[in-house]
PDB file of C-alpha atoms in Angstrom:
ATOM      1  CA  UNK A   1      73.478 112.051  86.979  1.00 82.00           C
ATOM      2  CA  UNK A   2      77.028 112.075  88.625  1.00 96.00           C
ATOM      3  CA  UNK A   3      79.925 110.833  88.006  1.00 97.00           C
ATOM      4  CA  UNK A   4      82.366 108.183  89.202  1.00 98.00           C
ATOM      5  CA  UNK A   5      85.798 107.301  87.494  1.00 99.00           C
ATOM      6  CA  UNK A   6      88.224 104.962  88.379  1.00 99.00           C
ATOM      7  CA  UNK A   7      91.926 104.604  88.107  1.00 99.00           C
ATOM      8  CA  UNK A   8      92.776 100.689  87.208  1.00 99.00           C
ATOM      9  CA  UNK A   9      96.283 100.266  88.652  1.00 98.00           C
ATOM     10  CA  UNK A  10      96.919  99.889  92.267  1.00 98.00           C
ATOM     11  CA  UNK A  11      93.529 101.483  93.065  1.00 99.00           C
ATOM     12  CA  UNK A  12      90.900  98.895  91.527  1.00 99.00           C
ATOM     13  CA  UNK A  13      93.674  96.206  91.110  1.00 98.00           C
ATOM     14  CA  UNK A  14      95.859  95.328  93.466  1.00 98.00           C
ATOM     15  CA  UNK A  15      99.186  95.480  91.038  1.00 96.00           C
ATOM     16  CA  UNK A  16      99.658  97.008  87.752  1.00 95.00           C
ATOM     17  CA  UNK A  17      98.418  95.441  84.886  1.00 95.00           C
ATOM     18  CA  UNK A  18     101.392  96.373  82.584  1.00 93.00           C
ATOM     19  CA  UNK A  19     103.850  94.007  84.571  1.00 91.00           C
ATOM     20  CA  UNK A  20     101.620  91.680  84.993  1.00 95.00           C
ATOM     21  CA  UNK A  21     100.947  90.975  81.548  1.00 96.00           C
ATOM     22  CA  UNK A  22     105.148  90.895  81.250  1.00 92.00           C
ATOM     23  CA  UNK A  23     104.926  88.096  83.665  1.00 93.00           C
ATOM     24  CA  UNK A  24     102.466  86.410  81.663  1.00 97.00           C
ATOM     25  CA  UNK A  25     104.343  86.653  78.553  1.00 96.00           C
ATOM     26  CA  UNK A  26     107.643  85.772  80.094  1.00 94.00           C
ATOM     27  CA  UNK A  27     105.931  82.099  82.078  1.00 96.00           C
ATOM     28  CA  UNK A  28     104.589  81.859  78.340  1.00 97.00           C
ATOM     29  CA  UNK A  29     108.661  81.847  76.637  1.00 95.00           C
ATOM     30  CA  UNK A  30     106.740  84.560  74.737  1.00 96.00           C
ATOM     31  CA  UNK A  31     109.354  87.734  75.548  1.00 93.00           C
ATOM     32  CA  UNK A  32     112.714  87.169  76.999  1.00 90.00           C
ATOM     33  CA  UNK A  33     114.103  88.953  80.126  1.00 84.00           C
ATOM     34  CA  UNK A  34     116.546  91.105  77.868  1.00 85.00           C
ATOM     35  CA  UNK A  35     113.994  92.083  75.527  1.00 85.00           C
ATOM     36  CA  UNK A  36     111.354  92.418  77.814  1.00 86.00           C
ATOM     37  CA  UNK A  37     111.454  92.148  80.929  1.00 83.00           C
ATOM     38  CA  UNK A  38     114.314  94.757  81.507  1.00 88.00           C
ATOM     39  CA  UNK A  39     113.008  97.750  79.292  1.00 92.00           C
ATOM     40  CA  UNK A  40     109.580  97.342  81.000  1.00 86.00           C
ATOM     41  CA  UNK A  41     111.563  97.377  84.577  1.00 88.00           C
ATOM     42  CA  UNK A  42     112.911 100.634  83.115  1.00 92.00           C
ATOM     43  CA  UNK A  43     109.605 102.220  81.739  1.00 92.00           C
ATOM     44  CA  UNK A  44     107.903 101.234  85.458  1.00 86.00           C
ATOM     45  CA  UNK A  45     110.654 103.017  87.386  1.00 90.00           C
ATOM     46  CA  UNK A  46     110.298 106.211  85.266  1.00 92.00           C
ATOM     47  CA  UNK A  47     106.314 106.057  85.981  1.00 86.00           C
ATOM     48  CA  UNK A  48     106.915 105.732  89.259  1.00 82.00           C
ATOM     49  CA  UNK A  49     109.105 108.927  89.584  1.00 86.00           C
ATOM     50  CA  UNK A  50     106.965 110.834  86.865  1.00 83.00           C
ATOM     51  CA  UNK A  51     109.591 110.710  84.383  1.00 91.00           C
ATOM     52  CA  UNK A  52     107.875 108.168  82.055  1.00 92.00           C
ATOM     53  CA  UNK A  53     107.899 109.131  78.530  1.00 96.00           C
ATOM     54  CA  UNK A  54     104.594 107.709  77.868  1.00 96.00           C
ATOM     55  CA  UNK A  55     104.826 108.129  73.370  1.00 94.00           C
ATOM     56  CA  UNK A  56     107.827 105.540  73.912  1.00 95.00           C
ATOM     57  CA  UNK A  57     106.053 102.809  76.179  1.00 95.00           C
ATOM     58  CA  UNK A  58     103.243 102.725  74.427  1.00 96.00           C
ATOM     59  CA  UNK A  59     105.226 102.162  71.097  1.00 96.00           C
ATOM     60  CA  UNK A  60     107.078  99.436  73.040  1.00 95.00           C
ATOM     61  CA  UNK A  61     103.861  97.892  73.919  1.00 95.00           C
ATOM     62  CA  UNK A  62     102.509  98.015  70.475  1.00 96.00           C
ATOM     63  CA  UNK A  63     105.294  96.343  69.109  1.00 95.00           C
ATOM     64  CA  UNK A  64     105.280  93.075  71.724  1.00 94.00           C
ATOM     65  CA  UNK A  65     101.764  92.784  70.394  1.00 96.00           C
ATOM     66  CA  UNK A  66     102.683  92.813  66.938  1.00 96.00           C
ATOM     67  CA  UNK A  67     104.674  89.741  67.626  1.00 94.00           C
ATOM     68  CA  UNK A  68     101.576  88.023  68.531  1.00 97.00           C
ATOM     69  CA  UNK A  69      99.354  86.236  66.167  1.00 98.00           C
ATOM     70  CA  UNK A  70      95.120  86.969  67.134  1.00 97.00           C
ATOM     71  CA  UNK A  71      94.750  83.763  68.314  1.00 98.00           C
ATOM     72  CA  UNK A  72      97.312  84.396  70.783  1.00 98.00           C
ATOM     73  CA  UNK A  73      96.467  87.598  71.813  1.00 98.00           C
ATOM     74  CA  UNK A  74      92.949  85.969  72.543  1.00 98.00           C
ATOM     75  CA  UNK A  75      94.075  82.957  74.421  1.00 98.00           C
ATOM     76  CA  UNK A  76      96.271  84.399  76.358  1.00 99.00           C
ATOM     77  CA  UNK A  77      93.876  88.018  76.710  1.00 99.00           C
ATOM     78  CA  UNK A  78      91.619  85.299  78.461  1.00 99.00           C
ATOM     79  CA  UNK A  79      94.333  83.779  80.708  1.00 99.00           C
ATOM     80  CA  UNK A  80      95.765  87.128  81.699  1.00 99.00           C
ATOM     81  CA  UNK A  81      92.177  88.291  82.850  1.00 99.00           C
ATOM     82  CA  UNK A  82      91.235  85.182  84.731  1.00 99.00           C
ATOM     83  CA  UNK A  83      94.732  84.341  86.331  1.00 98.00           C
ATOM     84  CA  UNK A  84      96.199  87.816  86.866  1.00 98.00           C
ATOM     85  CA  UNK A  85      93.247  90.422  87.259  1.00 99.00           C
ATOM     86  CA  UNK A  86      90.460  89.019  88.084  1.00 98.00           C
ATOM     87  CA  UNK A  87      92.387  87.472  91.707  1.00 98.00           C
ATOM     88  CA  UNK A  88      93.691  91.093  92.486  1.00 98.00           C
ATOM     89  CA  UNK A  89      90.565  93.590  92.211  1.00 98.00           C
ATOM     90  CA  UNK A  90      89.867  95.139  95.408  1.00 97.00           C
ATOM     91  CA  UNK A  91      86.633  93.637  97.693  1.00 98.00           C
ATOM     92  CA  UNK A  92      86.652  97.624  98.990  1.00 98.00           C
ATOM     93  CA  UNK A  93      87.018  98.586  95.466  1.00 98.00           C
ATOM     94  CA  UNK A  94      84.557  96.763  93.986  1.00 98.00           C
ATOM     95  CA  UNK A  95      82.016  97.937  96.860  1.00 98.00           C
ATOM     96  CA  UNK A  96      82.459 101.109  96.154  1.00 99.00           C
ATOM     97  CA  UNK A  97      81.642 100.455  92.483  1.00 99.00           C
ATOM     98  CA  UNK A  98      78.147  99.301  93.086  1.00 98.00           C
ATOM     99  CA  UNK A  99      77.579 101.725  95.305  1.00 98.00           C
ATOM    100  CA  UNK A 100      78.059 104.272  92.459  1.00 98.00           C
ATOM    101  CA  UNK A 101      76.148 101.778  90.200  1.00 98.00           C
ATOM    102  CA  UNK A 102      73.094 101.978  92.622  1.00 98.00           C
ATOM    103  CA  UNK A 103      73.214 105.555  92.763  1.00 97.00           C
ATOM    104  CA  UNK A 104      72.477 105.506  89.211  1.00 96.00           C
ATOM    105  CA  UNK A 105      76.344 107.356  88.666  1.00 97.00           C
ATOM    106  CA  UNK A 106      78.015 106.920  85.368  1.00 97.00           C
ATOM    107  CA  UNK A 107      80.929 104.730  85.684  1.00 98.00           C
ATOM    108  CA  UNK A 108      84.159 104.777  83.738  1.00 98.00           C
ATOM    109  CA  UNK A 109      87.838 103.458  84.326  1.00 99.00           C
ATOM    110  CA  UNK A 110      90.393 105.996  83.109  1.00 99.00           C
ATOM    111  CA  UNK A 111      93.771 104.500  83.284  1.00 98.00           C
ATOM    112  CA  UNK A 112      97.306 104.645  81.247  1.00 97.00           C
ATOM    113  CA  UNK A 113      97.189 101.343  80.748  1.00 97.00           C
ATOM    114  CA  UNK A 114      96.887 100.582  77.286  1.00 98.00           C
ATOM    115  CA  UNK A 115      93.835  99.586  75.336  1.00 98.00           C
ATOM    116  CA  UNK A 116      94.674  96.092  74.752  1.00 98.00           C
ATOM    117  CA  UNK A 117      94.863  95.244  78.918  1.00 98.00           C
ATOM    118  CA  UNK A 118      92.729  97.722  79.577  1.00 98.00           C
ATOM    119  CA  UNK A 119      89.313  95.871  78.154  1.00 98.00           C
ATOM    120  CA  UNK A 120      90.180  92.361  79.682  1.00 98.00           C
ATOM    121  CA  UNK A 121      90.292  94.005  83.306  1.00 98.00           C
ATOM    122  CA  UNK A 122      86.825  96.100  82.036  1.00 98.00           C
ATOM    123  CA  UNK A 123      85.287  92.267  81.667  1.00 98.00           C
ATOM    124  CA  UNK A 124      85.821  91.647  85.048  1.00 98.00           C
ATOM    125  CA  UNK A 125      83.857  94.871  86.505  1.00 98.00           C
ATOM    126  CA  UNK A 126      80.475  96.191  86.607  1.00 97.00           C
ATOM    127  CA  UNK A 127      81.391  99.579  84.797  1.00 98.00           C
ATOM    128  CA  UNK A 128      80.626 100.410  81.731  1.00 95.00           C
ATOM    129  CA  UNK A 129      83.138 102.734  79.856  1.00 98.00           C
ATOM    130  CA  UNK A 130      86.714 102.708  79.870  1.00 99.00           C
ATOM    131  CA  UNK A 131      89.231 105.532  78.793  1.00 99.00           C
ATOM    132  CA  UNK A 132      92.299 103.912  77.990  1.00 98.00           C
ATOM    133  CA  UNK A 133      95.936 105.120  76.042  1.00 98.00           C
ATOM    134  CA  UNK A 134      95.687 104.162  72.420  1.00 97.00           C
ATOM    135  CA  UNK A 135      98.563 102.404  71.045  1.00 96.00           C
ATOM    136  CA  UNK A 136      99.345 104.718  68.850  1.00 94.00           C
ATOM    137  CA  UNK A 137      98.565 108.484  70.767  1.00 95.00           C
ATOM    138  CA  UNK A 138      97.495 111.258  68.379  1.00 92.00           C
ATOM    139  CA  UNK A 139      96.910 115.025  69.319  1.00 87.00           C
ATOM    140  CA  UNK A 140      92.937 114.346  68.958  1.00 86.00           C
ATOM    141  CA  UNK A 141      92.981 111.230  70.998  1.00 90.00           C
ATOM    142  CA  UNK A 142      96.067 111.277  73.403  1.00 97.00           C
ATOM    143  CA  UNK A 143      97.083 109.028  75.867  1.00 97.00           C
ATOM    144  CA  UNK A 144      95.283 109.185  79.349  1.00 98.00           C
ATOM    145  CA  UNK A 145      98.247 110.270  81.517  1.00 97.00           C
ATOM    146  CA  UNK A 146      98.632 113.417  83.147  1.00 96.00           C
ATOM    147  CA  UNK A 147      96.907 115.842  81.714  1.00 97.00           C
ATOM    148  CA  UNK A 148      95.901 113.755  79.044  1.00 97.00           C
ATOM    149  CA  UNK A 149      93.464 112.204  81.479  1.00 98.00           C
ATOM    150  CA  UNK A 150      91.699 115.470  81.525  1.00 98.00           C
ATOM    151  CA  UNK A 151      91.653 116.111  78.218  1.00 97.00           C
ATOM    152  CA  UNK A 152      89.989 112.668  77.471  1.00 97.00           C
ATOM    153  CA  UNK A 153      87.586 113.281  80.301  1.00 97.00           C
ATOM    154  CA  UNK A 154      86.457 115.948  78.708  1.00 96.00           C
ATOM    155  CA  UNK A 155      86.220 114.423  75.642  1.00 96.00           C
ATOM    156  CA  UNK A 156      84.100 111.538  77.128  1.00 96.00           C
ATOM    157  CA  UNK A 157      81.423 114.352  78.412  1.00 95.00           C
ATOM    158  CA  UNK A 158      81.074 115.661  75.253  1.00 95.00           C
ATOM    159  CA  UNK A 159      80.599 111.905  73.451  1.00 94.00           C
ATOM    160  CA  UNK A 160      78.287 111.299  76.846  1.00 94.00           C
ATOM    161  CA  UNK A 161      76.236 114.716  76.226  1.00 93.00           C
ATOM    162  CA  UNK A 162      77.459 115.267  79.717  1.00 90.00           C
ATOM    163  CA  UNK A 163      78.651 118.205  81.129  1.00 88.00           C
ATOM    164  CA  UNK A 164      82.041 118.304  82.920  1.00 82.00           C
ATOM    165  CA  UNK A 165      80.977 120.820  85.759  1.00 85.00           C
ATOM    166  CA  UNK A 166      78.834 117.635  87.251  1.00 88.00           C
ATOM    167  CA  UNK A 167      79.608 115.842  90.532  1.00 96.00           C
ATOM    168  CA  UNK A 168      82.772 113.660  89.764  1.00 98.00           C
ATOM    169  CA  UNK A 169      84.368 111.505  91.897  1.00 98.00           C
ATOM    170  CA  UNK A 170      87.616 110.330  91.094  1.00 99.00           C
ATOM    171  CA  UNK A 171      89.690 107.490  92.448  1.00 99.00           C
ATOM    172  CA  UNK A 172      93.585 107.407  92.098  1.00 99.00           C
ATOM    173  CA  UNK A 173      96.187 106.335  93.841  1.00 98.00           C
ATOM    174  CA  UNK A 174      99.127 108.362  91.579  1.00 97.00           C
ATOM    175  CA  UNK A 175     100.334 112.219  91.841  1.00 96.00           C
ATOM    176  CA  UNK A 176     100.392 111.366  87.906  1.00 95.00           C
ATOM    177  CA  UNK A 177      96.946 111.492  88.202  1.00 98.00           C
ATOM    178  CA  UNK A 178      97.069 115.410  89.796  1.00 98.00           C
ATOM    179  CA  UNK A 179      95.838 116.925  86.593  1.00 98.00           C
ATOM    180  CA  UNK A 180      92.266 115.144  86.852  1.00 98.00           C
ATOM    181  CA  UNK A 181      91.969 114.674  90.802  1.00 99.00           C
ATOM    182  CA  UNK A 182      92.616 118.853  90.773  1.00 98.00           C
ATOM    183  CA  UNK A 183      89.587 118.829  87.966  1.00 98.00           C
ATOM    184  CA  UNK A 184      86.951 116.837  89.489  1.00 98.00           C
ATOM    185  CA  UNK A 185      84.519 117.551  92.309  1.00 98.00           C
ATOM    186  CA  UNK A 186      85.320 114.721  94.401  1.00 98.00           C
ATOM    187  CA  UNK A 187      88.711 114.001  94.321  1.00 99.00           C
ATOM    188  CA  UNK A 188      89.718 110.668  96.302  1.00 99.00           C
ATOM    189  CA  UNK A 189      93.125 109.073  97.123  1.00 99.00           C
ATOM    190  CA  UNK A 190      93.484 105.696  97.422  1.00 99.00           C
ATOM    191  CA  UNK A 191      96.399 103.769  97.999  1.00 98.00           C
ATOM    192  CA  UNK A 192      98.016 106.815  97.448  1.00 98.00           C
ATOM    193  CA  UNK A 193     101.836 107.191  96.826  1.00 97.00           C
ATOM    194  CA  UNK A 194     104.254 109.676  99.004  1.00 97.00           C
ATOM    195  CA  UNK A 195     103.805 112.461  97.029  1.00 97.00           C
ATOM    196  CA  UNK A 196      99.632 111.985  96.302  1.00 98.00           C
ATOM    197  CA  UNK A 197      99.099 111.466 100.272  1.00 99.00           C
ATOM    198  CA  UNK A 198     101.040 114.687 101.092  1.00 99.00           C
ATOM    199  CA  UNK A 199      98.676 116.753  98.654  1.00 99.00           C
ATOM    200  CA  UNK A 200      95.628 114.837  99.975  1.00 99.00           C
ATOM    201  CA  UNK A 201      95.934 115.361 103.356  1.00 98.00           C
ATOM    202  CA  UNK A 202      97.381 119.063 102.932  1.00 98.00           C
ATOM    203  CA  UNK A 203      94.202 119.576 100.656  1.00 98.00           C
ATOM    204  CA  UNK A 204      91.410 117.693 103.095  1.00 99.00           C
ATOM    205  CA  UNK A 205      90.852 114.873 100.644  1.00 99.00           C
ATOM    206  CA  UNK A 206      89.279 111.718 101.421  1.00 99.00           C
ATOM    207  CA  UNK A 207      92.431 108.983 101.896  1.00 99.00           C
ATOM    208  CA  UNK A 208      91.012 105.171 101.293  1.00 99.00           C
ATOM    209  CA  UNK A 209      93.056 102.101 101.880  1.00 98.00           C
ATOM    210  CA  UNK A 210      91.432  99.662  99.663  1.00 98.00           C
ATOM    211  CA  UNK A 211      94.542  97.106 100.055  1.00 92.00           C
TER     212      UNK A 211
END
């Protein structure tokens, strides 16, 4: 059985699911902009040049869900998936996911995005597994960025019974994500940024536009 993984931001959703939860949280008077708003601004501009120091976001994000009582984090868990993801996954996305499905592939998102977001976007999808960052990264069980993306790949085979020399497609639309897409069988760029497209096209890889 193959393979198919998925990156969540900008390539299955059309946005990233870290600022949009800010929004959320800010039209809820549940963050300020100084608190808030401004170091996520920060934290997004460093992803976007591949400066991000990924340990530090993810603490950030831990503590603004401290802050939050359970029921909160549940009501507005549900809001954020119905209002905010569920209205921005790809039609040529999804497609391509139940393609996979009826291949009989094994589906997984593998995505930075924390934990936390990560599962109410997974409730909108046909796939079952997700590899997500924990909130709290540990040598054994690191965030999924860069290479950590492999690394937790490969620790998905082994909790699969899988092995990682299989056909494996892999959507992405970041050169963040160069570490897996160089890994995989089947490496695809979609959406890609400046820097992804250039190594796409210079190494023959398929380029989708599933705006």
């Amino acid at each position: 059985m193959a393979i198919a993984l998925f990156d969540l931001d900008h390539t299955l959703l059309q946005g990233d699911s870290d600022p949009l939860w800010g929004d959320l949280l800010f039209a809820r008077h549940k963050v300020t902009q100084q608190d808030y708003q401004k170091p996520k601004d920060r934290f997004y501009q460093d992803y976007l040049t591949g400066s991000l120091d990924i340990n530090a976001f993810l603490q950030f994000c831990a503590q603004t869900l401290s802050r939050l009582s359970t029921t909160e984090l549940t009501q507005l868990g549900e809001e954020f998936r119905d209002t905010m993801i569920r209205p921005r996954l790809s039609t040529a996305a999804i497609k391509q996911v139940y393609w996979h499905k009826d291949q009989g592939h094994l589906l997984a998102i593998v995505t930075t995005t924390n934990e936390f977001l990560a599962n109410w976007s997974l409730q909108c999808l046909p796939i079952d597994h997700l590899i997500a960052s924990p909130l709290q990264p540990t040598a054994a069980f690191p965030a999924a960025f860069r290479d950590g993306k492999r690394v937790r790949f490969l620790s998905f085979c082994r909790e699969q019974q899988r092995l990682p020399s299989e056909r494996t497609w892999f959507y992405s639309d970041s050169h963040n994500d160069l570490p897996l897409l160089n890994f995989v069988s089947d490496p695809v760029a979609v959406n890609p940024d400046q820097r992804l497209n250039s190594i796409a096209n210079q190494c023959g890889w398929p380029v989708l536009d599933w705006s």
